[in-house]
Short mmCIF file of C-alpha atoms and ligand atoms in Angstrom, two decimals:
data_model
loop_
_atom_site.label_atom_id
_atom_site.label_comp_id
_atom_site.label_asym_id
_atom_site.label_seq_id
_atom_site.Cartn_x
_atom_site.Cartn_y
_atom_site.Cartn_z
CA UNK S 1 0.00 0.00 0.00
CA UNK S 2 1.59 3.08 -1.51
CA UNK S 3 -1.19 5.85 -0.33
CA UNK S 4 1.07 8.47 1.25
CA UNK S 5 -1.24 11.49 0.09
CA UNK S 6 -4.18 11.19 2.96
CA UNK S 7 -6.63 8.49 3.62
CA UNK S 8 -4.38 5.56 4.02
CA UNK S 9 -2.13 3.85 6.34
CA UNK S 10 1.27 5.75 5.25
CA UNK S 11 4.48 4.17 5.65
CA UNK S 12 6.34 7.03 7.22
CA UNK S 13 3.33 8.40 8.93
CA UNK S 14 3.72 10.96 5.67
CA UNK S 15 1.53 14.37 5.93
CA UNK S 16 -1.81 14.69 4.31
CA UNK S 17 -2.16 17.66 1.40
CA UNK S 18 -3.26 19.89 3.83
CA UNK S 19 0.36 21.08 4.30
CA UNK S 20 0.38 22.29 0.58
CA UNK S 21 -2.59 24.73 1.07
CA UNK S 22 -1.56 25.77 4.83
CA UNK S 23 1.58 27.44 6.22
CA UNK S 24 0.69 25.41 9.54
CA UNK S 25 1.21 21.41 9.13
CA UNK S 26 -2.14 20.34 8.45
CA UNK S 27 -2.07 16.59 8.52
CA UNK S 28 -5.40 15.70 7.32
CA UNK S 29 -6.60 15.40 3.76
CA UNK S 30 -9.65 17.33 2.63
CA UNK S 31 -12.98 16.12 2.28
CA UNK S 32 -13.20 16.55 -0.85
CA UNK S 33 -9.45 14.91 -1.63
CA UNK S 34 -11.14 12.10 0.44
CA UNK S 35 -13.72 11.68 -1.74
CA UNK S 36 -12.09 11.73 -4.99
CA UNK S 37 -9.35 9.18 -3.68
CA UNK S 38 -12.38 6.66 -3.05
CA UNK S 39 -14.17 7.65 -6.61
CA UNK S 40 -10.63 6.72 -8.34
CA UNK S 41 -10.22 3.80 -6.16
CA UNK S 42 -13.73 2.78 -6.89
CA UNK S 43 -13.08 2.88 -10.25
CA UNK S 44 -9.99 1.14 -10.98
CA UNK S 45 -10.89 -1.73 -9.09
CA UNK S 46 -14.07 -2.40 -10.74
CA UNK S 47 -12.76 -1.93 -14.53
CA UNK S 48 -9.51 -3.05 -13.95
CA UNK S 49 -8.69 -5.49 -17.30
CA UNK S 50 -8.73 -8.23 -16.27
CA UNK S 51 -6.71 -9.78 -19.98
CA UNK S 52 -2.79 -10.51 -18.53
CA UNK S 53 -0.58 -7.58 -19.95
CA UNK S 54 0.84 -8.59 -23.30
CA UNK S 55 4.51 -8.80 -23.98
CA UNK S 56 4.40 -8.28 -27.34
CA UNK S 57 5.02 -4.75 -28.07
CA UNK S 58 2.07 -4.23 -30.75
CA UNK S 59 -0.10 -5.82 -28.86
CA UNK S 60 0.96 -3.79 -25.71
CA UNK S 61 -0.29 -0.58 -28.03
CA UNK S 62 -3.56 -2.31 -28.76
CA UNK S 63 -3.85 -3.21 -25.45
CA UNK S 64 -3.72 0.47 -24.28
CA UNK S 65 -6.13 1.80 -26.69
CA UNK S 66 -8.79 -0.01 -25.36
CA UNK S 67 -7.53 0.54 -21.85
CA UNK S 68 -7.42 4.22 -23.06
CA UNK S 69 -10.77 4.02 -24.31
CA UNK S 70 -11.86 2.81 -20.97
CA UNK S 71 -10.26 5.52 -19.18
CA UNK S 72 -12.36 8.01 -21.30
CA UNK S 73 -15.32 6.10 -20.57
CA UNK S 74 -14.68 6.52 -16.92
CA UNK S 75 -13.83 10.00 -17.07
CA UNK S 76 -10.40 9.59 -16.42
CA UNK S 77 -8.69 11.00 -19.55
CA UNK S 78 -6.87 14.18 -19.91
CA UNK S 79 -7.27 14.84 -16.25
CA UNK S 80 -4.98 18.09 -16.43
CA UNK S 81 -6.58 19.44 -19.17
CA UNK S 82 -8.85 21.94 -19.94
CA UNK S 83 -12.66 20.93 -19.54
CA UNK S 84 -13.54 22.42 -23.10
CA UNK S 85 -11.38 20.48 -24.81
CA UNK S 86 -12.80 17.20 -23.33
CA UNK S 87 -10.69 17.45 -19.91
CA UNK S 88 -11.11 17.04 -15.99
CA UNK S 89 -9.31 20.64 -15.50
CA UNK S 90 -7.98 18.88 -12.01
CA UNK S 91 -5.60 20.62 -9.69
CA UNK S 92 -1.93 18.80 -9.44
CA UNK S 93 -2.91 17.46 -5.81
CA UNK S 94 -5.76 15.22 -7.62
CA UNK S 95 -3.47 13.94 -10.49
CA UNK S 96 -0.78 12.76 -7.25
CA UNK S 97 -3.76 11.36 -5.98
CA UNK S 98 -4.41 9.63 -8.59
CA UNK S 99 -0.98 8.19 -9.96
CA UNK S 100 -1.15 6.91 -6.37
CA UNK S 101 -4.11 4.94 -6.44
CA UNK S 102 -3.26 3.99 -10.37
CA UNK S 103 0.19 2.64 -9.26
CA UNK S 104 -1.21 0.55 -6.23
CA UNK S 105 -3.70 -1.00 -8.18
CA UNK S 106 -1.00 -2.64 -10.46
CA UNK S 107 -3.08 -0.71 -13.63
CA UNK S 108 -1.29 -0.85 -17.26
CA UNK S 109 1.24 1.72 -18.67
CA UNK S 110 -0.05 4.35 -20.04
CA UNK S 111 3.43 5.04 -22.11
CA UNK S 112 2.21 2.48 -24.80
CA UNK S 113 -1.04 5.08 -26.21
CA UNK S 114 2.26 6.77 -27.61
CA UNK S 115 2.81 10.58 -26.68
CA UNK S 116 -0.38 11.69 -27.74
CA UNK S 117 -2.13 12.42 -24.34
CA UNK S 118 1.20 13.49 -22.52
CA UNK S 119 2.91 15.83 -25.49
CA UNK S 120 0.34 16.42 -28.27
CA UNK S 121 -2.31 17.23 -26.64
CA UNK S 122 -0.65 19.83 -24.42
CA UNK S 123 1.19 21.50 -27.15
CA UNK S 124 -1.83 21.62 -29.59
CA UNK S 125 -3.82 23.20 -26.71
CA UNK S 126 -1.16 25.99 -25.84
CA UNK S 127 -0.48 26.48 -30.16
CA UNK S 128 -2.68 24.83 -32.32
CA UNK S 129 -5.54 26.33 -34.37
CA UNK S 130 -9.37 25.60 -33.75
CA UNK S 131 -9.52 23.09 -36.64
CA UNK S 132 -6.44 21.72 -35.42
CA UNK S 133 -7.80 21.06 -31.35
CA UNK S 134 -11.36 19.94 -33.12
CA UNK S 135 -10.19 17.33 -35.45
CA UNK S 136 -7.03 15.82 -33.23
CA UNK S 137 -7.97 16.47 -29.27
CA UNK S 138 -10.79 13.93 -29.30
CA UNK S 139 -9.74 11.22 -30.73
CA UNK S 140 -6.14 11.43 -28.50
CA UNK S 141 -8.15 11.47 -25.70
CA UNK S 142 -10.37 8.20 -26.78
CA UNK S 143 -7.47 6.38 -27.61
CA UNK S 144 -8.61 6.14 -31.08
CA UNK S 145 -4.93 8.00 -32.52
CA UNK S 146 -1.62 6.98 -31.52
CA UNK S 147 1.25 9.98 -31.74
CA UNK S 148 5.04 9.03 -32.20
CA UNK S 149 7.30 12.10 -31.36
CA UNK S 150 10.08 12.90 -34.16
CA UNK S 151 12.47 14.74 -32.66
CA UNK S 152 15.99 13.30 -32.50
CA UNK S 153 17.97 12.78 -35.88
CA UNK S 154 21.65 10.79 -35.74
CA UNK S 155 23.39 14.17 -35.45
CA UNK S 156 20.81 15.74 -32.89
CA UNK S 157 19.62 14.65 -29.86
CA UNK S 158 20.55 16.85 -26.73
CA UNK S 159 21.55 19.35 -29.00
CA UNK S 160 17.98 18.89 -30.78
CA UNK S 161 18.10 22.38 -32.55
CA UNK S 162 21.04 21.08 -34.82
CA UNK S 163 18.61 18.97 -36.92
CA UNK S 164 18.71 18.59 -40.54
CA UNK S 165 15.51 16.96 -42.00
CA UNK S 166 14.78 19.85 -44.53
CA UNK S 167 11.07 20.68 -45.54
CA UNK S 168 10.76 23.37 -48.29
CA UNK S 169 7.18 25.15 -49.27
CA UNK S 170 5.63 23.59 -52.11
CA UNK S 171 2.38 25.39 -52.77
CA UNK S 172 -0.63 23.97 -50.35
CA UNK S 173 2.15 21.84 -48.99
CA UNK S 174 5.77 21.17 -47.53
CA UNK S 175 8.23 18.60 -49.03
CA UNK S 176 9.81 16.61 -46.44
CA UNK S 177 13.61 14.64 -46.91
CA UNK S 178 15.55 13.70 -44.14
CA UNK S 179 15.90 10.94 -41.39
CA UNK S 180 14.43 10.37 -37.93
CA UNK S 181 15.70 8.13 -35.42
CA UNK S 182 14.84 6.93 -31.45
CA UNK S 183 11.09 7.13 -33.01
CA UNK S 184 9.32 5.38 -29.65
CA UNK S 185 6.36 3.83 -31.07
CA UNK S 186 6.74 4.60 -34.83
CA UNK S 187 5.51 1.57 -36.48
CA UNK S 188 2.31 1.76 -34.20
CA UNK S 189 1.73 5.30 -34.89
CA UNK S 190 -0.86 7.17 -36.59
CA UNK S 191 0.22 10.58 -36.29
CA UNK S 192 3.83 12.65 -35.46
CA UNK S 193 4.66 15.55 -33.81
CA UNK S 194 7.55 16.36 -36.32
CA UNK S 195 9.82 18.95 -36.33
CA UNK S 196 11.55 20.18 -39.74
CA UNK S 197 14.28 22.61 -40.83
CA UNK S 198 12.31 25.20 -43.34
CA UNK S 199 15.14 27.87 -43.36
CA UNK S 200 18.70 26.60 -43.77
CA UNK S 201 20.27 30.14 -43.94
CA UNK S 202 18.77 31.44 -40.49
CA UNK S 203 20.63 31.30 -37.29
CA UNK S 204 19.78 27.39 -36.04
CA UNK S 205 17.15 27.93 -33.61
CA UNK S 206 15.01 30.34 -36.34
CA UNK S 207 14.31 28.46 -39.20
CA UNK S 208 12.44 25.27 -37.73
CA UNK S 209 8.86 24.27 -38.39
CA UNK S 210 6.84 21.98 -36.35
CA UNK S 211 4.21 19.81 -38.00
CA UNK S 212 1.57 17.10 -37.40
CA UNK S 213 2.44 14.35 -39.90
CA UNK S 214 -0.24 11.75 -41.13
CA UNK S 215 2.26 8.33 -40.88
CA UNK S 216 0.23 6.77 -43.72
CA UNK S 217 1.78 9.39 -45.97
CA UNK S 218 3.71 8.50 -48.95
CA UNK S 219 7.45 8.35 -48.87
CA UNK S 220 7.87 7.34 -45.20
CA UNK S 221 10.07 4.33 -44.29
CA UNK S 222 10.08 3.30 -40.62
CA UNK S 223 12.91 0.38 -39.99
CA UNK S 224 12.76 -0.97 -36.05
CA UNK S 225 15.67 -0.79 -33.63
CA UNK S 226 15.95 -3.84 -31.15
CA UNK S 227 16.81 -2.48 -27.83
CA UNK S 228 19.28 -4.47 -25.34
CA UNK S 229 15.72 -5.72 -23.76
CA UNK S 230 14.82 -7.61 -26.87
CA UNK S 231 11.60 -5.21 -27.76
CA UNK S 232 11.68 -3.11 -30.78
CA UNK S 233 10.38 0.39 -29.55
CA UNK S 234 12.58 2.35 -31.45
CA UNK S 235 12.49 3.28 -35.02
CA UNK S 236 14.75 5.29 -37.98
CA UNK S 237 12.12 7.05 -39.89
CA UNK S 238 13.55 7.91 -42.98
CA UNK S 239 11.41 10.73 -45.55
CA UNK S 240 11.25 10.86 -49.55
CA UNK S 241 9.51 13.68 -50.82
CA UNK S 242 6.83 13.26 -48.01
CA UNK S 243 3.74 16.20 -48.29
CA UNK S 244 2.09 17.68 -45.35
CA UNK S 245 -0.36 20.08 -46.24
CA UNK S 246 0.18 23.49 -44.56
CA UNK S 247 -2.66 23.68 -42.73
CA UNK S 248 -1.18 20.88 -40.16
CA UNK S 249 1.97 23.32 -39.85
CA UNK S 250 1.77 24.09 -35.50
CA UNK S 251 2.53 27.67 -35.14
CA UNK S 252 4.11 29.85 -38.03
CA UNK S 253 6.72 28.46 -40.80
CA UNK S 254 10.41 28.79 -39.06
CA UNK S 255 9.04 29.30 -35.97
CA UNK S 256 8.70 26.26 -34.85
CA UNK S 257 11.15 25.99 -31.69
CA UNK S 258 8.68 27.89 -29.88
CA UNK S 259 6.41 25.30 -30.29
CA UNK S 260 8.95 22.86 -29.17
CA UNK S 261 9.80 24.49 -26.09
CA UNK S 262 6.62 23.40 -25.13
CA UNK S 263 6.94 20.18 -25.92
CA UNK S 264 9.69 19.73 -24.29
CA UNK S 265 9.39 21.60 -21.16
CA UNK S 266 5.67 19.51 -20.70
CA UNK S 267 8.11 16.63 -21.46
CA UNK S 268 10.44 17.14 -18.02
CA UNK S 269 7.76 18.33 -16.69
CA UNK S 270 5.84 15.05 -16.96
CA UNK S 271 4.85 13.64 -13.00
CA UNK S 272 7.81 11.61 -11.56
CA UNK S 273 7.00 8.29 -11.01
CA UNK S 274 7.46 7.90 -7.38
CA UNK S 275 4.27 6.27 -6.87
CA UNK S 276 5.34 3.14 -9.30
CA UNK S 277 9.02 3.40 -7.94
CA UNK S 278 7.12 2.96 -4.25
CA UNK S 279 5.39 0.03 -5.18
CA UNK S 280 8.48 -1.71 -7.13
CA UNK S 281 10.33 -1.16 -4.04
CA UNK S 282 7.31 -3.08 -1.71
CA UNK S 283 7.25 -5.25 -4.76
CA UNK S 284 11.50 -6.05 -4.52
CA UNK S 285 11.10 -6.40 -0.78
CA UNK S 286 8.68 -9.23 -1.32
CA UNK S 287 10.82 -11.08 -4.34
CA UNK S 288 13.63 -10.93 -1.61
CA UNK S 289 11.43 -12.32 1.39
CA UNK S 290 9.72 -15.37 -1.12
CA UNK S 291 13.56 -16.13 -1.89
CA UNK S 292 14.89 -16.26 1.67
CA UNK S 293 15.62 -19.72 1.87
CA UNK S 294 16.55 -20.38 -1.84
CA UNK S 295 18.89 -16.77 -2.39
CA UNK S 296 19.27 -15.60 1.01
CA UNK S 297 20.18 -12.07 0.04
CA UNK S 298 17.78 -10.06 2.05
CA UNK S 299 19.49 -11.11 4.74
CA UNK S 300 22.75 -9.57 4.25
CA UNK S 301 22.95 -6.18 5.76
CA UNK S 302 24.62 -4.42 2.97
CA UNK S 303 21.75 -5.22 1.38
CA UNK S 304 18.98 -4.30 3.64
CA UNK S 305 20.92 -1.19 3.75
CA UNK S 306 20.36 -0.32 0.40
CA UNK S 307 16.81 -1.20 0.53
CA UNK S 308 16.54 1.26 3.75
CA UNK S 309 18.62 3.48 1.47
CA UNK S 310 15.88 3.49 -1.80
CA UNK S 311 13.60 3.80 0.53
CA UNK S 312 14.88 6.92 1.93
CA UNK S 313 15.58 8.44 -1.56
CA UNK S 314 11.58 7.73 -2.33
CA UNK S 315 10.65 9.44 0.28
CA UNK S 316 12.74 12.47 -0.14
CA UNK S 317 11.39 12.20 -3.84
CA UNK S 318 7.56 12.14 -3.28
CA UNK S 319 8.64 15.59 -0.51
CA UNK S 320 10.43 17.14 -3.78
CA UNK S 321 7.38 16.40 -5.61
CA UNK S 322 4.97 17.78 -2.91
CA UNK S 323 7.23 20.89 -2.65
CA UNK S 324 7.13 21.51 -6.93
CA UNK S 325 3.06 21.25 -6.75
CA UNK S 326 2.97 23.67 -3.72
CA UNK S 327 5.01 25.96 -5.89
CA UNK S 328 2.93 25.42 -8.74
CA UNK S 329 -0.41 26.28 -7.39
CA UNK S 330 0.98 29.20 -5.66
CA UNK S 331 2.64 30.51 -8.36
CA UNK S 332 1.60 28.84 -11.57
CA UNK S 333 5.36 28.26 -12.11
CA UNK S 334 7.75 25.59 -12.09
CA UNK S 335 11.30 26.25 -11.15
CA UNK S 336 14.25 23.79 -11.94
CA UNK S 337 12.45 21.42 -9.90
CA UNK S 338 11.91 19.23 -12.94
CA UNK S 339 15.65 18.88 -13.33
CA UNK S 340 16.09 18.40 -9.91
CA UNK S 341 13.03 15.38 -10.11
CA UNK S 342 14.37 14.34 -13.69
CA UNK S 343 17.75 13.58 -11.79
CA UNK S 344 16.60 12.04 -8.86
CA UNK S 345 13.86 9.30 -10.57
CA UNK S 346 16.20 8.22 -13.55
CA UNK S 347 18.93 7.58 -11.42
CA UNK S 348 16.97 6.13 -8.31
CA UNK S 349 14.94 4.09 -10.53
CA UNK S 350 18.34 2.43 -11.81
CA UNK S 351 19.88 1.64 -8.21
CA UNK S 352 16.50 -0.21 -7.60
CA UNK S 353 16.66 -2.06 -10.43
CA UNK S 354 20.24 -2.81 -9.59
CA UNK S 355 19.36 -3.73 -6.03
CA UNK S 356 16.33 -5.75 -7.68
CA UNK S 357 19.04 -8.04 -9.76
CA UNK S 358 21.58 -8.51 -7.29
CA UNK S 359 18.73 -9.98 -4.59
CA UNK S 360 17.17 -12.22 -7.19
CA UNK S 361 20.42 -14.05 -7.45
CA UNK S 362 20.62 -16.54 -10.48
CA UNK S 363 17.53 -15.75 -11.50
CA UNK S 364 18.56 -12.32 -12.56
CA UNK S 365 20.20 -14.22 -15.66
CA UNK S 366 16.57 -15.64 -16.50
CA UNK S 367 14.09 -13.14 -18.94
CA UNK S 368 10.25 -14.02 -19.28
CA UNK S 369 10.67 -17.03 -21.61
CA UNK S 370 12.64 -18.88 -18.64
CA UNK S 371 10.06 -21.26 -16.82
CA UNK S 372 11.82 -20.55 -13.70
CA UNK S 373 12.15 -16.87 -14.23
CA UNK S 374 11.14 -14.83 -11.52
CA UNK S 375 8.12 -12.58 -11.45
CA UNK S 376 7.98 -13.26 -15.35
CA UNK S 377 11.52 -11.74 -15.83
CA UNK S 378 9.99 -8.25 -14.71
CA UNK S 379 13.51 -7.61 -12.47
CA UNK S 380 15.77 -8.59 -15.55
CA UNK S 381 13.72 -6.44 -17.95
CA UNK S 382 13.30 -3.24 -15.52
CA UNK S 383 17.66 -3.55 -15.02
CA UNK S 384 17.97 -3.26 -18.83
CA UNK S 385 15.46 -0.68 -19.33
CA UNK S 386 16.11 1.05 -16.58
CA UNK S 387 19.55 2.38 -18.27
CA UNK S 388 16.99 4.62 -21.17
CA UNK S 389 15.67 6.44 -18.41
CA UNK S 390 19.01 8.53 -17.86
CA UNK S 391 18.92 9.15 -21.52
CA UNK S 392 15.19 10.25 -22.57
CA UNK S 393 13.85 13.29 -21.87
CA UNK S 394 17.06 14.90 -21.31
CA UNK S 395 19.79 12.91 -20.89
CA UNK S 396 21.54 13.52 -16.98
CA UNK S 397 24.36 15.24 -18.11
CA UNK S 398 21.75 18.42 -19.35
CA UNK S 399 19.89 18.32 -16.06
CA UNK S 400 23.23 18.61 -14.44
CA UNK S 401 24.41 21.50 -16.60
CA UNK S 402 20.77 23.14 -15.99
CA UNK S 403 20.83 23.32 -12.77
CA UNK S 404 24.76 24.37 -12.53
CA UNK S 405 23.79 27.20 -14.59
CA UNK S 406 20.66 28.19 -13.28
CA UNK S 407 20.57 27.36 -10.10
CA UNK S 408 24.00 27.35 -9.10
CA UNK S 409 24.95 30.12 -11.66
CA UNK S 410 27.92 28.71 -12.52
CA UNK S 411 29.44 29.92 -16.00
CA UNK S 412 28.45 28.03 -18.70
CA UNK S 413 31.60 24.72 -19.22
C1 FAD C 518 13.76 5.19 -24.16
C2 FAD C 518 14.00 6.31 -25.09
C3 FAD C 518 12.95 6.76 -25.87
C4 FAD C 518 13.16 7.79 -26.79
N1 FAD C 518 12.12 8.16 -27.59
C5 FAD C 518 12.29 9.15 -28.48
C6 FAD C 518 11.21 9.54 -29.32
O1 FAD C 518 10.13 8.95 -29.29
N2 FAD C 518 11.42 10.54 -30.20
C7 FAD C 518 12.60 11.22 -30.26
O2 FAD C 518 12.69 12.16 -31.05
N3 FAD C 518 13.66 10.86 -29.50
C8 FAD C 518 13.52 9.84 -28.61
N4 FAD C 518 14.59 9.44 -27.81
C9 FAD C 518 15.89 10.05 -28.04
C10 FAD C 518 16.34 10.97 -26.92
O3 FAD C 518 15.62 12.17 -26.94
C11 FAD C 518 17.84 11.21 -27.13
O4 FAD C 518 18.50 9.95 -26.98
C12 FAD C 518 18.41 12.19 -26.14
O5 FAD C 518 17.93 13.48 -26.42
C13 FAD C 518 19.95 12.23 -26.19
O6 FAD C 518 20.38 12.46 -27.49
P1 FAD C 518 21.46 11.51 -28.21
O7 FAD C 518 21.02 10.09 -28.01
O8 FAD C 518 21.63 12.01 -29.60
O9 FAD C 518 22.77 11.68 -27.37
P2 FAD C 518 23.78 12.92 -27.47
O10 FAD C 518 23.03 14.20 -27.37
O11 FAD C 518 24.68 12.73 -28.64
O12 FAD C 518 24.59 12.71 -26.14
C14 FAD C 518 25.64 11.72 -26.03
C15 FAD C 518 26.27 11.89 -24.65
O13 FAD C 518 26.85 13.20 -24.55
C16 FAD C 518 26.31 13.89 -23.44
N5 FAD C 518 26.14 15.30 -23.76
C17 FAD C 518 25.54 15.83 -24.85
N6 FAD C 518 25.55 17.18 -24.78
C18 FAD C 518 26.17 17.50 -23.64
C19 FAD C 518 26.50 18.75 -23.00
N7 FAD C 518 26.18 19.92 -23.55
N8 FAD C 518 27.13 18.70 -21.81
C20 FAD C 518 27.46 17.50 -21.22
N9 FAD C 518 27.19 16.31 -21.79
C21 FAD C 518 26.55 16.31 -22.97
C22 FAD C 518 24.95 13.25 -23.17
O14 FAD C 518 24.53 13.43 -21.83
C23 FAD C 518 25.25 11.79 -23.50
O15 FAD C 518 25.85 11.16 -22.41
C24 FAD C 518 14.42 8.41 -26.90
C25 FAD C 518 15.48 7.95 -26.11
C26 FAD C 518 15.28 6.91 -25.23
C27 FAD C 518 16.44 6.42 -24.41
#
């Protein structure tokens, strides 16, 4: 039981959200935060699927469409956004809440619907026109569209402005050549949130265009990258003369990087996933206690040290967390908090994952298709994906230098 946020039994005897509202320490939850924790609770555990989650990665994505579709249903789509563009319009406290409750429950990924919910959807309702929040909003929300995001080319990644694939204006349309790569989701994908070089001659940031690209279009080849995990998520996405019809240009020709300075700052911004790291940890413990007799590990004290350790570092997460939304709904701004988070949940999620290997013993060598693997090879397949989440969203080398310079104020290196 990971319900730190009010209303449950808390590990640490945590506060309540009170505390975020109050100068004094208000311990209890609100009535109303009460109330919506039981609604979500209510929910989940009646509509929970009850289908095993598939390992096969297209049939993960058609998996979470109807999951997604579900959610909708429920009224448990878009929760942050907007109410007129088919959203909850909740406050930050009720989407903790209800990663919470959505983590202890055990319920699916949302990561395989693709970025649409998280990164389209957000940018198209700070930037897009009318006909462009009517005709793609909805069906984002229902799970009936999934969005790849192509960003990152083989010469740009953290340095994402340096990119190369070159659209020029062709009446009603722009011509697309170039090359895409790291394409999560790609072959699954409906729709991209594409970024293109429309200006060659203007200083690099100036002369970008964003666009929302059909993925049935002509002239698109999408090859799949295996990963060290086995699954193919990734994709090069390679253009020939590809048309996308200007009015699916986001934001004016060459001025795209504002547009993607949205994108990306609702990208670090996303919620940290203490919630799911809480329950892997409870999860870990309990791998280590079934194995006592068989791979004693839990009994060595380095060990349990590092467990008391994680444990620690979650804690001090979810407070960082707390003290970012407090901020937030005083304010409306974030500060470098989401580097600080971004650091702290990549790297804590890979010492757990770590810890998770070296108490399974053995079995750590065993993936999924093992009949003796362990909790389906879940602790072999977190170590090895556990290294991408350094890398994505800003690898940790750029949080570091953001928060040198910005917080620290230290010269640029
Ligand atoms: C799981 C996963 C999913 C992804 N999905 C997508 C996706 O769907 N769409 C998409 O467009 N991209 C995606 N990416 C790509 C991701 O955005 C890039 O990998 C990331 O931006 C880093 O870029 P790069 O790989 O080109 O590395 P580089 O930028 O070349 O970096 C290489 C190394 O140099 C370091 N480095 C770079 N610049 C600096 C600096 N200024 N100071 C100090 N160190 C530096 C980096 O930290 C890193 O260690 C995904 C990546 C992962 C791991």
């Amino acid at each position: 039981m990971i319900c730190w946020l009010g209303g449950a039994p808390s590990p640490w005897g945590a506060p309540g959200l009170g505390m975020l509202r109050n100068a004094a320490m208000d311990f209890a939850p609100s009535l109303d935060e009460q109330a919506f924790r039981t609604s979500v609770r209510g929910w989940l555990s009646a509509n929970l699927p009850s289908e095993p989650y598939p390992a096969e990665a297209g049939e993960r994505v058609a998996y979470a469409r109807r999951w997604a579709r579900m959610l909708h249903g429920g009224g448990w789509a878009g929760l942050a956004w907007p109410r007129e563009y088919g959203g909850r319009d909740l406050s930050p406290i009720e989407h903790l809440i209800f990663a919470e409750e959505y983590a202890d429950v055990g319920a699916p990924p949302l990561i395989d619907i693709g970025v649409g919910p998280a990164l389209t959807g957000p940018t198209l309702i700070h930037h897009g026109t009318a006909e462009q929040k009517e005709r793609f909003l909805g069906p984002i929300l229902r799970g009936e569209e999934v969005w790849c995001q192509g960003f990152s080319e083989p010469g740009a990644g953290s340095d994402l402005a340096g990119l190369q694939t070159r659209a020029v204006v062709d009446g009603d349309d722009l011509v697309i050549n170039g090359q895409k790569v790291w394409t999560s989701y790609a072959r699954y994908a409906d729709w991209c949130i594409l970024i293109v070089r429309t200006n060659p001659d203007a200083p690099k940031h100036r002369g970008l265009t964003f666009v929302l690209l059909d993925m049935k279009t002509p002239g698109i080849t999408i090859r799949p990258l295996v990963e060290m995990t086995g699954v193919a998520w990734f994709n090069e996405v390679f253009f020939e003369d590809v048309r996308v019809p200007k009015k699916h240009v986001v934001g004016e020709i060459d001025k795209g990087w504002d547009i993607t300075i949205t994108t990306l700052s609702v990208e670090r911004g996303a919620s940290t996933p203490y919630p799911r790291l809480a329950k892997e940890l409870d999860d870990v413990v309990a791998m280590g206690r079934r194995l006592a007799d068989d791979t004693p590990k839990i009994a060595d004290p380095r060990v349990r040290q590092r467990l008391a350790k994680l444990a620690t570092e979650i804690h001090t997460l979810r407070l960082t967390v707390l003290r970012s939304v407090s901020q937030q709904m005083r304010t409306g701004r974030t500060g470098p908090e989401g580097s600080i988070l971004k650091l702290l949940w990549s790297e804590l999620e890979q010492r757990l994952m770590e810890t998770a290997s070296e108490i399974s013993g053995a079995y750590a060598l065993l993936d999924e298709h093992a009949p003796q693997a362990i909790d389906d090879g879940r602790w072999q397949y977190g170590l090895l994906w556990s290294r991408a989440a350094s890398i994505y969203a800003g690898t940790s080398e750029v949080q570091r230098n953001i928060l040198s310079q910005r917080v620290l104020g230290l010269p640029r290196g």
